[in-house]
Amino acid sequence: MMFQRLFLLQFFLLLSSTTATAKLLHTIPRLSPTGPRVWRDHPDQISGEFVGEDFETFFYNQTLDHFNYRPESYDTFSQRYLINFKYWGGANVSAPVLVYLGAEEPIDGDLAAVGFLADNAVQFSSLLVFIEHRYYGKSIPFGSREEALRDASKLGYFNSAQAIADYAAIIIHIKEKLKAKYSPVIVIGGSYGGMLASWFRLKYPHIALGALASSAPILYFDDITPPDAYYSIVSRVFREASGTCYQTIKNSWAEIDELASKSNGLSMLSEKFKTCNPLTDASKLKDQLNTMYASAAQYNKPPTYPVNKVCAGIDGGGFGDDILSRIFGGLVAYNGNLSCYVNAHTAESETTVGWRWQTCSELAIPIGIGNNSMFPPDPFDLEDYIEHCKSLYGVPTRPHWVTTYYGGHSIKLILQRFASNIIFSNGLRDPYSSGGVLENISDTIVAVSTVNGSHCLDILFAKETDPEWLVAQRKIEIKIMKEWIDKYYADLSMF
């Protein structure tokens, strides 16, 4: 099923450790509008009217390299995009075009989960467009995924600047084909896609009238945001859910290391946590628990609220009163009843492979763990990170390129002078909100935040059970977008 093609929040492969207490190279949680499959809504609970049947699939003959003029730059590949014409008012009235910018997964998953465009198509009389990111899904250069991912010389075309140039070319192509020269375009994206949406508006203001950037941590680069901010919020969300749960998690790491250091400790850990394969050290167990807690916090959305579920499993003591039994209870509560829970042999998804390259090359988000959290301290070490990425790909990370190319430092001072029409939406329980724009920059670059919101919640399909604060957030976003469009039409009438 299309819905099953959504991907889990994933971390990179970590450097293996030879002892239970060896320090791991800390890595970057994946950005994605959708959360782990275990806590997503069943597709039957989503407004399926717009998913699939109302979209037509097209392929654009995309330029490989938009920024150079070498012979190989003119190579092309087929890039997938989908259009829903059902509610469009038409080119003759310059009806709007809402464009969703795909990110680090095949576009199918976004069609199944991101409902903001479809939910509002009627009131905007808008054309809906979903564009797939290069190197994902069916938008693969060099003829095959194997060839495209072969080495850094091929991966070098896999970056955000090329991606938004792709989007610009496709939007222009669509408007030309539909003779919709004066139809205003609003680009929408979530997480990494939200960053792309905001950057698109900055780089291509002549193509996009405005941008809705949901949960876009554009300030989590260089030293703009403290490296420990992400895990500080994860810890806060758990502490607010249950103080005893928070403390149990905080105490569990030392318990794991102590048991792992014993002669038969790894065997005991494997048995207690029902691992799929015997543990050779404690790192895989700790990594999976770390990922579970971070994922639960990042996607802590109603009505499931996975943080509450995890803490109920930990506090409930259904598997025993000792610390590790309680932690296992949280693992079961999060995942459900499984035959095994840790270190299963699974094939890497294209998202995992692609995101590893993207964060190793340009999206070096410096996430670390400080001393004031429920996790063991693990500060971000840029030199180690660069060397690790270089060992994988033969080329070093460019950690400062994002702020050089798109900006970020002194963002209010800079953007208020030349930019406009960007909505930065965030839920403040999302750990990535720490790197988001949380204050208005100007009258037209605005922050729309909710205290209880999670990652990209505002752009997912609306449901009858949505809390009032979420409904209100979406209404604010829609009102602002309508104001952009109304002003555009007023300006257009003057020409």
mmCIF file of N, CA and C in Angstrom, residues 287-359:
data_model
loop_
_atom_site.group_PDB
_atom_site.id
_atom_site.type_symbol
_atom_site.label_atom_id
_atom_site.label_comp_id
_atom_site.label_asym_id
_atom_site.label_seq_id
_atom_site.Cartn_x
_atom_site.Cartn_y
_atom_site.Cartn_z
ATOM 1 N N ASP A 287 21.361 2.906 21.118
ATOM 2 C CA ASP A 287 21.013 3.688 19.943
ATOM 3 C C ASP A 287 19.526 3.564 19.638
ATOM 4 N N GLN A 288 18.990 2.346 19.746
ATOM 5 C CA GLN A 288 17.574 2.166 19.447
ATOM 6 C C GLN A 288 16.687 2.854 20.478
ATOM 7 N N LEU A 289 17.078 2.809 21.728
ATOM 8 C CA LEU A 289 16.316 3.516 22.752
ATOM 9 C C LEU A 289 16.380 5.023 22.535
ATOM 10 N N ASN A 290 17.568 5.518 22.216
ATOM 11 C CA ASN A 290 17.737 6.934 21.913
ATOM 12 C C ASN A 290 16.816 7.348 20.767
ATOM 13 N N THR A 291 16.819 6.553 19.694
ATOM 14 C CA THR A 291 15.986 6.845 18.533
ATOM 15 C C THR A 291 14.508 6.823 18.901
ATOM 16 N N MET A 292 14.103 5.861 19.713
ATOM 17 C CA MET A 292 12.707 5.763 20.117
ATOM 18 C C MET A 292 12.273 7.006 20.890
ATOM 19 N N TYR A 293 13.074 7.438 21.859
ATOM 20 C CA TYR A 293 12.696 8.607 22.656
ATOM 21 C C TYR A 293 12.636 9.862 21.796
ATOM 22 N N ALA A 294 13.650 10.037 20.933
ATOM 23 C CA ALA A 294 13.675 11.221 20.074
ATOM 24 C C ALA A 294 12.494 11.223 19.110
ATOM 25 N N SER A 295 12.212 10.073 18.543
ATOM 26 C CA SER A 295 11.110 9.959 17.597
ATOM 27 C C SER A 295 9.769 10.209 18.283
ATOM 28 N N ALA A 296 9.595 9.641 19.462
ATOM 29 C CA ALA A 296 8.347 9.836 20.201
ATOM 30 C C ALA A 296 8.109 11.314 20.482
ATOM 31 N N ALA A 297 9.171 12.029 20.853
ATOM 32 C CA ALA A 297 9.029 13.458 21.139
ATOM 33 C C ALA A 297 8.791 14.266 19.870
ATOM 34 N N GLN A 298 9.530 13.952 18.821
ATOM 35 C CA GLN A 298 9.420 14.723 17.587
ATOM 36 C C GLN A 298 8.024 14.597 16.971
ATOM 37 N N TYR A 299 7.442 13.413 17.083
ATOM 38 C CA TYR A 299 6.125 13.167 16.484
ATOM 39 C C TYR A 299 5.064 12.920 17.559
ATOM 40 N N ASN A 300 5.147 13.687 18.634
ATOM 41 C CA ASN A 300 4.241 13.504 19.769
ATOM 42 C C ASN A 300 2.906 14.212 19.506
ATOM 43 N N LYS A 301 2.132 13.626 18.608
ATOM 44 C CA LYS A 301 0.930 14.294 18.129
ATOM 45 C C LYS A 301 -0.329 13.629 18.669
ATOM 46 N N PRO A 302 -1.426 14.404 18.699
ATOM 47 C CA PRO A 302 -2.707 13.826 19.082
ATOM 48 C C PRO A 302 -3.237 12.946 17.944
ATOM 49 N N PRO A 303 -4.074 11.970 18.260
ATOM 50 C CA PRO A 303 -4.551 11.613 19.602
ATOM 51 C C PRO A 303 -3.685 10.571 20.301
ATOM 52 N N THR A 304 -2.648 10.063 19.608
ATOM 53 C CA THR A 304 -1.876 8.940 20.164
ATOM 54 C C THR A 304 -0.887 9.373 21.229
ATOM 55 N N TYR A 305 -0.234 10.531 21.045
ATOM 56 C CA TYR A 305 0.767 11.044 21.981
ATOM 57 C C TYR A 305 1.738 9.934 22.409
ATOM 58 N N PRO A 306 2.645 9.546 21.526
ATOM 59 C CA PRO A 306 3.537 8.425 21.826
ATOM 60 C C PRO A 306 4.413 8.605 23.060
ATOM 61 N N VAL A 307 4.760 9.844 23.429
ATOM 62 C CA VAL A 307 5.535 10.038 24.662
ATOM 63 C C VAL A 307 4.743 9.531 25.854
ATOM 64 N N ASN A 308 3.458 9.854 25.895
ATOM 65 C CA ASN A 308 2.610 9.371 26.992
ATOM 66 C C ASN A 308 2.529 7.854 26.992
ATOM 67 N N LYS A 309 2.475 7.266 25.805
ATOM 68 C CA LYS A 309 2.412 5.806 25.702
ATOM 69 C C LYS A 309 3.698 5.170 26.222
ATOM 70 N N VAL A 310 4.835 5.724 25.814
ATOM 71 C CA VAL A 310 6.117 5.193 26.283
ATOM 72 C C VAL A 310 6.209 5.305 27.807
ATOM 73 N N CYS A 311 5.845 6.466 28.321
ATOM 74 C CA CYS A 311 5.945 6.667 29.766
ATOM 75 C C CYS A 311 4.953 5.799 30.528
ATOM 76 N N ALA A 312 3.786 5.545 29.941
ATOM 77 C CA ALA A 312 2.842 4.631 30.582
ATOM 78 C C ALA A 312 3.436 3.236 30.669
ATOM 79 N N GLY A 313 4.148 2.823 29.631
ATOM 80 C CA GLY A 313 4.808 1.522 29.652
ATOM 81 C C GLY A 313 5.930 1.453 30.665
ATOM 82 N N ILE A 314 6.654 2.557 30.813
ATOM 83 C CA ILE A 314 7.759 2.597 31.771
ATOM 84 C C ILE A 314 7.235 2.681 33.207
ATOM 85 N N ASP A 315 6.292 3.563 33.446
ATOM 86 C CA ASP A 315 5.783 3.748 34.804
ATOM 87 C C ASP A 315 4.898 2.591 35.258
ATOM 88 N N GLY A 316 4.292 1.913 34.296
ATOM 89 C CA GLY A 316 3.356 0.843 34.649
ATOM 90 C C GLY A 316 4.004 -0.367 35.269
ATOM 91 N N GLY A 317 5.259 -0.614 34.917
ATOM 92 C CA GLY A 317 5.976 -1.734 35.525
ATOM 93 C C GLY A 317 5.401 -3.091 35.182
ATOM 94 N N GLY A 318 4.817 -3.221 34.008
ATOM 95 C CA GLY A 318 4.187 -4.485 33.642
ATOM 96 C C GLY A 318 5.147 -5.638 33.427
ATOM 97 N N PHE A 319 6.432 -5.324 33.255
ATOM 98 C CA PHE A 319 7.429 -6.370 33.015
ATOM 99 C C PHE A 319 8.416 -6.489 34.179
ATOM 100 N N GLY A 320 8.137 -5.794 35.277
ATOM 101 C CA GLY A 320 9.008 -5.830 36.442
ATOM 102 C C GLY A 320 9.264 -4.435 36.966
ATOM 103 N N ASP A 321 9.673 -4.345 38.225
ATOM 104 C CA ASP A 321 9.857 -3.050 38.866
ATOM 105 C C ASP A 321 11.264 -2.484 38.727
ATOM 106 N N ASP A 322 12.220 -3.304 38.308
ATOM 107 C CA ASP A 322 13.581 -2.787 38.164
ATOM 108 C C ASP A 322 13.657 -1.866 36.949
ATOM 109 N N ILE A 323 14.701 -1.052 36.897
ATOM 110 C CA ILE A 323 14.814 -0.007 35.877
ATOM 111 C C ILE A 323 14.768 -0.577 34.470
ATOM 112 N N LEU A 324 15.549 -1.611 34.189
ATOM 113 C CA LEU A 324 15.620 -2.117 32.824
ATOM 114 C C LEU A 324 14.326 -2.797 32.397
ATOM 115 N N SER A 325 13.647 -3.437 33.311
ATOM 116 C CA SER A 325 12.344 -4.016 32.978
ATOM 117 C C SER A 325 11.341 -2.924 32.632
ATOM 118 N N ARG A 326 11.421 -1.818 33.348
ATOM 119 C CA ARG A 326 10.532 -0.705 33.038
ATOM 120 C C ARG A 326 10.855 -0.105 31.662
ATOM 121 N N ILE A 327 12.137 -0.004 31.348
ATOM 122 C CA ILE A 327 12.528 0.505 30.031
ATOM 123 C C ILE A 327 12.012 -0.417 28.937
ATOM 124 N N PHE A 328 12.098 -1.714 29.166
ATOM 125 C CA PHE A 328 11.550 -2.656 28.194
ATOM 126 C C PHE A 328 10.043 -2.454 28.052
ATOM 127 N N GLY A 329 9.384 -2.151 29.135
ATOM 128 C CA GLY A 329 7.958 -1.865 29.071
ATOM 129 C C GLY A 329 7.655 -0.691 28.152
ATOM 130 N N GLY A 330 8.507 0.327 28.182
ATOM 131 C CA GLY A 330 8.350 1.463 27.274
ATOM 132 C C GLY A 330 8.566 1.071 25.824
ATOM 133 N N LEU A 331 9.535 0.182 25.599
ATOM 134 C CA LEU A 331 9.817 -0.303 24.246
ATOM 135 C C LEU A 331 8.618 -1.053 23.676
ATOM 136 N N VAL A 332 7.997 -1.876 24.499
ATOM 137 C CA VAL A 332 6.814 -2.628 24.068
ATOM 138 C C VAL A 332 5.632 -1.693 23.833
ATOM 139 N N ALA A 333 5.458 -0.725 24.729
ATOM 140 C CA ALA A 333 4.345 0.216 24.579
ATOM 141 C C ALA A 333 4.464 1.007 23.283
ATOM 142 N N TYR A 334 5.676 1.327 22.903
ATOM 143 C CA TYR A 334 5.909 2.115 21.693
ATOM 144 C C TYR A 334 5.703 1.290 20.428
ATOM 145 N N ASN A 335 6.212 0.070 20.435
ATOM 146 C CA ASN A 335 6.223 -0.753 19.221
ATOM 147 C C ASN A 335 5.092 -1.746 19.117
ATOM 148 N N GLY A 336 4.420 -2.039 20.235
ATOM 149 C CA GLY A 336 3.424 -3.089 20.229
ATOM 150 C C GLY A 336 4.078 -4.440 20.482
ATOM 151 N N ASN A 337 3.297 -5.491 20.435
ATOM 152 C CA ASN A 337 3.812 -6.833 20.694
ATOM 153 C C ASN A 337 4.526 -7.379 19.458
ATOM 154 N N LEU A 338 5.816 -7.590 19.583
ATOM 155 C CA LEU A 338 6.642 -8.116 18.498
ATOM 156 C C LEU A 338 7.410 -9.334 18.983
ATOM 157 N N SER A 339 7.900 -10.117 18.043
ATOM 158 C CA SER A 339 8.710 -11.280 18.417
ATOM 159 C C SER A 339 10.078 -10.852 18.911
ATOM 160 N N CYS A 340 10.587 -9.719 18.423
ATOM 161 C CA CYS A 340 11.861 -9.171 18.898
ATOM 162 C C CYS A 340 11.856 -7.672 18.660
ATOM 163 N N TYR A 341 12.757 -6.952 19.344
ATOM 164 C CA TYR A 341 12.661 -5.492 19.361
ATOM 165 C C TYR A 341 13.925 -4.745 18.954
ATOM 166 N N VAL A 342 15.066 -5.351 19.042
ATOM 167 C CA VAL A 342 16.318 -4.611 18.867
ATOM 168 C C VAL A 342 17.195 -5.325 17.855
ATOM 169 N N ASN A 343 17.914 -4.588 17.077
ATOM 170 C CA ASN A 343 18.947 -4.995 16.116
ATOM 171 C C ASN A 343 18.492 -6.035 15.094
ATOM 172 N N ALA A 344 17.274 -5.870 14.592
ATOM 173 C CA ALA A 344 16.822 -6.735 13.499
ATOM 174 C C ALA A 344 17.619 -6.411 12.244
ATOM 175 N N HIS A 345 17.873 -7.413 11.423
ATOM 176 C CA HIS A 345 18.564 -7.199 10.154
ATOM 177 C C HIS A 345 17.566 -6.662 9.137
ATOM 178 N N THR A 346 17.690 -5.409 8.783
ATOM 179 C CA THR A 346 16.796 -4.795 7.809
ATOM 180 C C THR A 346 17.618 -4.077 6.746
ATOM 181 N N ALA A 347 17.115 -4.077 5.531
ATOM 182 C CA ALA A 347 17.796 -3.383 4.440
ATOM 183 C C ALA A 347 17.640 -1.877 4.617
ATOM 184 N N GLU A 348 18.678 -1.146 4.298
ATOM 185 C CA GLU A 348 18.604 0.310 4.379
ATOM 186 C C GLU A 348 17.643 0.844 3.324
ATOM 187 N N SER A 349 16.795 1.758 3.714
ATOM 188 C CA SER A 349 15.902 2.403 2.754
ATOM 189 C C SER A 349 16.682 3.437 1.956
ATOM 190 N N GLU A 350 16.112 3.841 0.827
ATOM 191 C CA GLU A 350 16.766 4.871 0.029
ATOM 192 C C GLU A 350 16.822 6.185 0.799
ATOM 193 N N THR A 351 15.862 6.392 1.706
ATOM 194 C CA THR A 351 15.879 7.586 2.537
ATOM 195 C C THR A 351 17.092 7.592 3.457
ATOM 196 N N THR A 352 17.371 6.460 4.092
ATOM 197 C CA THR A 352 18.529 6.375 4.976
ATOM 198 C C THR A 352 19.809 6.657 4.207
ATOM 199 N N VAL A 353 19.937 6.052 3.047
ATOM 200 C CA VAL A 353 21.143 6.229 2.237
ATOM 201 C C VAL A 353 21.259 7.675 1.760
ATOM 202 N N GLY A 354 20.155 8.221 1.277
ATOM 203 C CA GLY A 354 20.195 9.585 0.762
ATOM 204 C C GLY A 354 20.427 10.623 1.842
ATOM 205 N N TRP A 355 19.748 10.444 2.982
ATOM 206 C CA TRP A 355 19.895 11.414 4.074
ATOM 207 C C TRP A 355 21.302 11.404 4.649
ATOM 208 N N ARG A 356 21.933 10.245 4.647
ATOM 209 C CA ARG A 356 23.319 10.166 5.124
ATOM 210 C C ARG A 356 24.217 11.049 4.265
ATOM 211 N N TRP A 357 24.052 10.962 2.946
ATOM 212 C CA TRP A 357 24.859 11.809 2.068
ATOM 213 C C TRP A 357 24.527 13.284 2.267
ATOM 214 N N GLN A 358 23.251 13.608 2.323
ATOM 215 C CA GLN A 358 22.869 15.008 2.412
ATOM 216 C C GLN A 358 23.412 15.676 3.672
ATOM 217 N N THR A 359 23.388 14.969 4.779
ATOM 218 C CA THR A 359 23.890 15.559 6.020
ATOM 219 C C THR A 359 25.408 15.486 6.108
#
